[in-house]
GROMACS .gro file of C-alpha atoms in nm:
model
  283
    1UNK     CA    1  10.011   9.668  10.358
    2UNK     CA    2   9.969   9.408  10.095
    3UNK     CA    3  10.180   9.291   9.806
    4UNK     CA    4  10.187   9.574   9.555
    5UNK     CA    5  10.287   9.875   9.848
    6UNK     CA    6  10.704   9.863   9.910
    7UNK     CA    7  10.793   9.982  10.277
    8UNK     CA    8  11.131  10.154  10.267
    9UNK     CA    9  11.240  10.205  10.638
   10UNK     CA   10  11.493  10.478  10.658
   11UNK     CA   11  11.618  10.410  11.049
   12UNK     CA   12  11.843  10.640  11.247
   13UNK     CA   13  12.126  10.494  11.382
   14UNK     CA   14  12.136  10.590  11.722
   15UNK     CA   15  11.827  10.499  11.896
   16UNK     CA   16  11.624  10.789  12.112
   17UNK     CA   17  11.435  10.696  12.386
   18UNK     CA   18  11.016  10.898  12.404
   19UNK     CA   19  10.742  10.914  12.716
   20UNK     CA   20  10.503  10.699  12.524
   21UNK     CA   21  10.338  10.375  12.614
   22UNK     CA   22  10.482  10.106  12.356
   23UNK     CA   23  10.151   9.997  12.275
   24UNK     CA   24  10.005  10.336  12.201
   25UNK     CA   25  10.299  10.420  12.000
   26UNK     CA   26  10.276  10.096  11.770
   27UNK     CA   27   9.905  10.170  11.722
   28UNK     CA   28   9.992  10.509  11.610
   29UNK     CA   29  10.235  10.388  11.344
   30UNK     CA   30  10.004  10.147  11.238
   31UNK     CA   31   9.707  10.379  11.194
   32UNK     CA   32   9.967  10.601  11.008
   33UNK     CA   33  10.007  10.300  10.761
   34UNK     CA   34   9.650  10.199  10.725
   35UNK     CA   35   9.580  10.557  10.628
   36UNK     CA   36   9.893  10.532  10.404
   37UNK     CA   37   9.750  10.189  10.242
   38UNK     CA   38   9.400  10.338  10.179
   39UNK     CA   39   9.550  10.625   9.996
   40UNK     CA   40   9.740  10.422   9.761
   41UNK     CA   41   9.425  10.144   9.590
   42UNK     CA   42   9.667  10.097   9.308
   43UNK     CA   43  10.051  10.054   9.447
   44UNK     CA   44  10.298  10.277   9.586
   45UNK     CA   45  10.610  10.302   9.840
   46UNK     CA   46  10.567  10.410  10.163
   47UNK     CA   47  10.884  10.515  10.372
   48UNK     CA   48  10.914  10.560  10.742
   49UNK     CA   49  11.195  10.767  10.836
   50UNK     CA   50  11.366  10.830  11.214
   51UNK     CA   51  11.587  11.118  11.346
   52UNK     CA   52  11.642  11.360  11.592
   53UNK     CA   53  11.655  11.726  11.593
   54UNK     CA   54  11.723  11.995  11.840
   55UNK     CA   55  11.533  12.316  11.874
   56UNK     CA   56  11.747  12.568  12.095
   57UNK     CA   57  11.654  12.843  12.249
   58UNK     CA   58  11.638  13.204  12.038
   59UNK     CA   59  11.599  12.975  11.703
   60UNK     CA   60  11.372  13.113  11.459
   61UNK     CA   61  11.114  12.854  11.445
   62UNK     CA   62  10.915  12.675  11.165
   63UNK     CA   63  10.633  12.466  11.136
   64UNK     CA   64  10.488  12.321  11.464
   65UNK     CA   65  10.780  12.305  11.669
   66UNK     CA   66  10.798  12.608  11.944
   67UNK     CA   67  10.985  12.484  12.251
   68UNK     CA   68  11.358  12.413  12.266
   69UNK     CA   69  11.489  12.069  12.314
   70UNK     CA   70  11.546  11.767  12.165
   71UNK     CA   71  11.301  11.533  11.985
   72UNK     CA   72  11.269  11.247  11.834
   73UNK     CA   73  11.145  11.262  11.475
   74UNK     CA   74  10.934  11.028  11.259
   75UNK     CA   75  10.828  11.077  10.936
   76UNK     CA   76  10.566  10.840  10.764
   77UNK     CA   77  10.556  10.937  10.398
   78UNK     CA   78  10.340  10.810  10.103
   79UNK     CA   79  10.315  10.815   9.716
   80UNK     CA   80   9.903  10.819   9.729
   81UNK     CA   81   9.648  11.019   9.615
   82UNK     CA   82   9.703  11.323   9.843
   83UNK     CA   83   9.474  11.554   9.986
   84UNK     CA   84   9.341  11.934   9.925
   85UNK     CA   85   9.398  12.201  10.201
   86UNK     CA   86   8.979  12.151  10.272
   87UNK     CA   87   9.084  11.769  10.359
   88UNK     CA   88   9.376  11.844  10.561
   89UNK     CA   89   9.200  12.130  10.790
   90UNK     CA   90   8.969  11.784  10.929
   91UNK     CA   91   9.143  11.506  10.906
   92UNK     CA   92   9.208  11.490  11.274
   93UNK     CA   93   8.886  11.588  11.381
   94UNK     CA   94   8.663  11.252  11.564
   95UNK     CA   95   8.465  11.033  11.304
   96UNK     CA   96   8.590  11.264  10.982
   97UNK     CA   97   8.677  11.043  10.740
   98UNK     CA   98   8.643  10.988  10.287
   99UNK     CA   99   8.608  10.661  10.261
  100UNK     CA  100   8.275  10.554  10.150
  101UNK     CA  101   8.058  10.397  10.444
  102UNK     CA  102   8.184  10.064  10.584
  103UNK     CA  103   8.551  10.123  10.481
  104UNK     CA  104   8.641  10.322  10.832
  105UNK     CA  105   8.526  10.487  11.103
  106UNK     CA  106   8.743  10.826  11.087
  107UNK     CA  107   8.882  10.759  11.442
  108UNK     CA  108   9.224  10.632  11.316
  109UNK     CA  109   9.397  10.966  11.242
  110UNK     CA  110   9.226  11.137  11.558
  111UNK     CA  111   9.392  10.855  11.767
  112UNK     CA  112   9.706  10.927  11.622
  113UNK     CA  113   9.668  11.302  11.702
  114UNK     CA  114   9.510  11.240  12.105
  115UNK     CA  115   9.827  11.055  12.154
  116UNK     CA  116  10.096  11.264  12.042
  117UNK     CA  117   9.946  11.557  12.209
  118UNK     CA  118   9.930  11.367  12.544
  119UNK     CA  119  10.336  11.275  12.506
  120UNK     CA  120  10.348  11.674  12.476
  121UNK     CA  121  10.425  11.577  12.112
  122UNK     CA  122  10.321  11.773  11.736
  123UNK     CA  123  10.230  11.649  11.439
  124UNK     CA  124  10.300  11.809  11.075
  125UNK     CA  125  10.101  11.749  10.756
  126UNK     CA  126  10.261  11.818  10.450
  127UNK     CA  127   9.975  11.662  10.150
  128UNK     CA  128   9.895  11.699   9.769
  129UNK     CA  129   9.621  11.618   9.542
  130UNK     CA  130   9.799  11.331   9.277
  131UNK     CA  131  10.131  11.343   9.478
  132UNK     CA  132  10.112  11.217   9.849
  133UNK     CA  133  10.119  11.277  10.199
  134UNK     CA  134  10.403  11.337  10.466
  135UNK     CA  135  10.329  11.310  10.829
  136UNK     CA  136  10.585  11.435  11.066
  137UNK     CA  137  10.566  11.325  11.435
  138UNK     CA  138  10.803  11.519  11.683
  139UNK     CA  139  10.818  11.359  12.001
  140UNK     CA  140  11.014  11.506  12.283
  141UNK     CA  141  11.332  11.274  12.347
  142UNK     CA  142  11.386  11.082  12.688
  143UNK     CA  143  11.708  10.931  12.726
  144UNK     CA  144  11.716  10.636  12.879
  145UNK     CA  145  11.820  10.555  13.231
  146UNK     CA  146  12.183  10.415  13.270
  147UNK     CA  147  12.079  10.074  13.369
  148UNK     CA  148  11.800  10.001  13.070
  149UNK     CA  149  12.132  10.156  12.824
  150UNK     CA  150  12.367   9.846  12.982
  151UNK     CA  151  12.097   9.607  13.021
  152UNK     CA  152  12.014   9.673  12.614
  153UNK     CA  153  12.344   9.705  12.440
  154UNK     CA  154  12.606   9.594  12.723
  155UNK     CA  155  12.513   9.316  12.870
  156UNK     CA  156  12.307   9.175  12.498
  157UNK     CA  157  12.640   9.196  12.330
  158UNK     CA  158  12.864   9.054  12.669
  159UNK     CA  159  12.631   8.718  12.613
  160UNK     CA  160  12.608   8.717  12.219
  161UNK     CA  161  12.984   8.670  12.180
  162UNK     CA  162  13.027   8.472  11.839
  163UNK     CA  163  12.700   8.284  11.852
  164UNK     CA  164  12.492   8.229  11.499
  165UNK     CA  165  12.161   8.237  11.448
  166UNK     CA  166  11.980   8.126  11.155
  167UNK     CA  167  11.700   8.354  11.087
  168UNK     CA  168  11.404   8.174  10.881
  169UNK     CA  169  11.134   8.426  10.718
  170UNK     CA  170  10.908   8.438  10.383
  171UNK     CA  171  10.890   8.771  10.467
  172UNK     CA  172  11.152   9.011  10.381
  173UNK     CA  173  11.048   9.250  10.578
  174UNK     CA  174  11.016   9.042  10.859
  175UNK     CA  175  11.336   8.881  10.827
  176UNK     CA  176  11.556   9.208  10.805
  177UNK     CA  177  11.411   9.388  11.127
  178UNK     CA  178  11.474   9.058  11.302
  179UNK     CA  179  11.800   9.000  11.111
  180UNK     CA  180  11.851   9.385  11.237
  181UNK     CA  181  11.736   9.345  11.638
  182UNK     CA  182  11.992   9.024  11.682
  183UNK     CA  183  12.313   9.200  11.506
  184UNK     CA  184  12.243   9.470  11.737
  185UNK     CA  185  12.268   9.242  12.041
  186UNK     CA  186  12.607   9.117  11.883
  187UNK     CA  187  12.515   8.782  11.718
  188UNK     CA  188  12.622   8.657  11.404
  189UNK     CA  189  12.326   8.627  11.169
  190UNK     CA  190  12.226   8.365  10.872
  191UNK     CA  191  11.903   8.462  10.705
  192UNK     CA  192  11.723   8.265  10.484
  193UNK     CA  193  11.369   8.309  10.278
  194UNK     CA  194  11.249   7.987  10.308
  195UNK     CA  195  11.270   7.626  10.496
  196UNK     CA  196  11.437   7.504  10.169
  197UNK     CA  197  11.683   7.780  10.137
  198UNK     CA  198  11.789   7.727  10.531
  199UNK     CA  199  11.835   7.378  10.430
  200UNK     CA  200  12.085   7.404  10.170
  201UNK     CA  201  12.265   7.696  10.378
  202UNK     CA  202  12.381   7.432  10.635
  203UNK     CA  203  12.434   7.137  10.424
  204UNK     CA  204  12.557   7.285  10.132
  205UNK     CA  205  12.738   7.604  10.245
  206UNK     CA  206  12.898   7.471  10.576
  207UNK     CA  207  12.664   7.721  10.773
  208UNK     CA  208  12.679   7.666  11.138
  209UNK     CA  209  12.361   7.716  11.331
  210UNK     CA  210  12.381   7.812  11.729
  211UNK     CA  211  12.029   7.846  11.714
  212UNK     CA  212  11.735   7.854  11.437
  213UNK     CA  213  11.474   8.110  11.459
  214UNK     CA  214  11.173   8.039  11.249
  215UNK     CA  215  10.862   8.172  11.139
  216UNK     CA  216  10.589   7.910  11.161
  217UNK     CA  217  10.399   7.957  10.824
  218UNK     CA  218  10.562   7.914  10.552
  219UNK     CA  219  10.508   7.767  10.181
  220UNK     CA  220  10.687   7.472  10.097
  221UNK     CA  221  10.813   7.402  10.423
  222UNK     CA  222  10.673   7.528  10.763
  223UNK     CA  223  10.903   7.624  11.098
  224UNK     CA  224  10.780   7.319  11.224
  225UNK     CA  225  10.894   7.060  10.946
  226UNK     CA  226  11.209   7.226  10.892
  227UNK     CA  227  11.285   7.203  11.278
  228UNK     CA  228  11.203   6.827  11.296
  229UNK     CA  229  11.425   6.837  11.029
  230UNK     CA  230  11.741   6.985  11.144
  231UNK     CA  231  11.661   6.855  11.483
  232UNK     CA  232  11.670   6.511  11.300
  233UNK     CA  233  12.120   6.577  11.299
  234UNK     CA  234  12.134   6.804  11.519
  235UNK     CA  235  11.916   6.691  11.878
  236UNK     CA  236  12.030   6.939  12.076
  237UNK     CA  237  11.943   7.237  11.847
  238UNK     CA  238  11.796   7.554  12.022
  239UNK     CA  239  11.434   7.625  11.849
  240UNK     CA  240  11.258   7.996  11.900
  241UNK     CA  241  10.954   7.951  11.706
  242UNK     CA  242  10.736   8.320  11.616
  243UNK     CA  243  10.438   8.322  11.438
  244UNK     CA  244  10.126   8.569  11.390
  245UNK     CA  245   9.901   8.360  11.553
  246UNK     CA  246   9.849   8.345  11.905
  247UNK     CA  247   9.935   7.980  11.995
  248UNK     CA  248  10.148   7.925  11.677
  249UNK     CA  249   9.980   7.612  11.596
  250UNK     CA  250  10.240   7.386  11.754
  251UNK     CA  251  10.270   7.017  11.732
  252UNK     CA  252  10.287   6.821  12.078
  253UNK     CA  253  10.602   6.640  11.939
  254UNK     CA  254  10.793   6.977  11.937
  255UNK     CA  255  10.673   7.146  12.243
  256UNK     CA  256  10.986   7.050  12.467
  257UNK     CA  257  11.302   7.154  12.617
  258UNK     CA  258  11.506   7.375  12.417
  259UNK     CA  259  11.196   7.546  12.208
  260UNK     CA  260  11.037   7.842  12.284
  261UNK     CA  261  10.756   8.080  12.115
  262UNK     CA  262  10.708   8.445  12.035
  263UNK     CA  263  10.467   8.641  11.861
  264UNK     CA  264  10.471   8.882  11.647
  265UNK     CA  265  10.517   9.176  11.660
  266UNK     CA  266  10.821   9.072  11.777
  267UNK     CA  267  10.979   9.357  12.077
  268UNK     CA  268  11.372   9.363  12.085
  269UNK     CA  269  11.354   9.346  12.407
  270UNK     CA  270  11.181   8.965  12.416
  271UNK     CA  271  11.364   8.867  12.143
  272UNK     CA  272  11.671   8.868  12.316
  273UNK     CA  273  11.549   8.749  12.669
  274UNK     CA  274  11.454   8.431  12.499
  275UNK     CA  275  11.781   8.391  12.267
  276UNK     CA  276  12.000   8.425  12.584
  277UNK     CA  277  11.742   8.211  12.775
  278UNK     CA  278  11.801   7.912  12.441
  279UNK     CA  279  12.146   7.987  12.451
  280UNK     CA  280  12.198   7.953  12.809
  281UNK     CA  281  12.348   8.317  12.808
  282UNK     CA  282  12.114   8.463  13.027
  283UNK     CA  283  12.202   8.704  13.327
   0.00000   0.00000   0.00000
């Protein structure tokens, strides 16, 4: 999104389960924000929203939303330049776009649109000129089976007990979805900005450190360096390294027992598979 756009995620706090292929649906929230970025050249916020809502049956309807049931809702809201009614009549149609030639194809939006009409989803626009644009996705809800419910919250929080994990990010918002994924799996959680600020959280402030969690690049000090570093006391220290890049750039020294990688985007679910794997809490 780049530095001068703030991302305010407004999360629901019980989590609702949707017929959509993971990867289609992160695409689709990512073409959401591209679109939002675009729309917003100078600065702006834009705020992603979750809930549910259920339609019964007799309701007077409004907007998009026809059949009874429940669905899960997500709203992805800017403060950009907007759009007239002419815009908003085409922006889901194939290779329709405003930007000037060689800034997109016009495909993103219609993506967005083919695959929340094949999860029997609709889409609301809500746009104008000089004061943004709200897109509403309603997705119908799919609760999840029994096991995957245990297997998630259950048997996460069973194996987190009292462990702490110190979570090492630059990036804020990195850091507090991560920060986020492992309290909901029921461990204790130490974040920290930076390799420096880590640092002085367990020698200075007593902090105790199950495991460290790092992001790879980072200014000052990188996940690597501050690993070696708290390795250096501590030998037996768990390591889950994540990074951007594919490989994570990792040093031969520190590719050994007791590290492990993930990239990002990270996926709650792998996340915890390799804490409990570190930890030696796994089923």
């Amino acid at each position: 999104l780049g530095d001068e756009i703030e991302l305010v995620a407004l999360l629901d706090r019980e989590p609702v389960g949707v017929e959509m292929d993971r990867g289609q649906l992160t695409q689709l929230i990512l073409n959401l924000a591209v679109n939002a970025r675009d729309a917003m050249p100078d600065g702006g916020r834009l705020t992603l929203r979750t809930s549910v809502r259920t339609v019964t049956a007799g309701e007077p309807h409004s907007g998009v939303l026809k059949e009874p049931g429940r669905y899960a809702v997500l709203t992805v809201e800017d403060t950009g330049t907007g759009m007239p009614p002419e815009v908003q009549k085409r922006i889901f149609e194939p290779f329709y776009t405003t930007k000037e030639e060689g800034r997109g194809t016009g495909l993103g939006l219609a993506m967005v649109h083919a695959a929340v009409s094949q999860s029997r989803g609709q889409i609301e626009v809500a746009s104008e000129v000089d004061h943004g644009s709200t897109f509403t996705i309603f997705l119908p809800a799919a609760e999840p089976s029994r096991g995957e419910k245990v297997d998630a919250e259950g048997e996460g929080r069973a194996a987190a007990e009292t462990r702490s994990i110190l979570v090492v990010d630059d990036d804020e918002a990195v850091r507090q979805v991560v920060c986020r994924m492992l309290r909901a799996c029921g461990y204790a959680v130490v974040p920290a900005a930076s390799g420096v600020e880590a640092l002085e959280a367990v020698h200075t402030r007593g902090v105790r450190a199950d495991l460290l969690l790092t992001d790879v690049s980072m200014p000052e000090m990188n996940g690597w360096q501050l690993a070696a570093t708290m390795r250096a006391g501590n030998p037996a220290l768990p390591v889950l390294f994540m990074s951007g890049r594919p490989d994570g750039g990792a040093p031969p020294e520190l590719a050994a027992a007791g590290t492990a990688f993930l990239p990002k985007p990270i996926q709650l679910r792998d996340l915890q598979r390799q804490v409990q794997a570190l930890l030696g809490t796994g089923a």
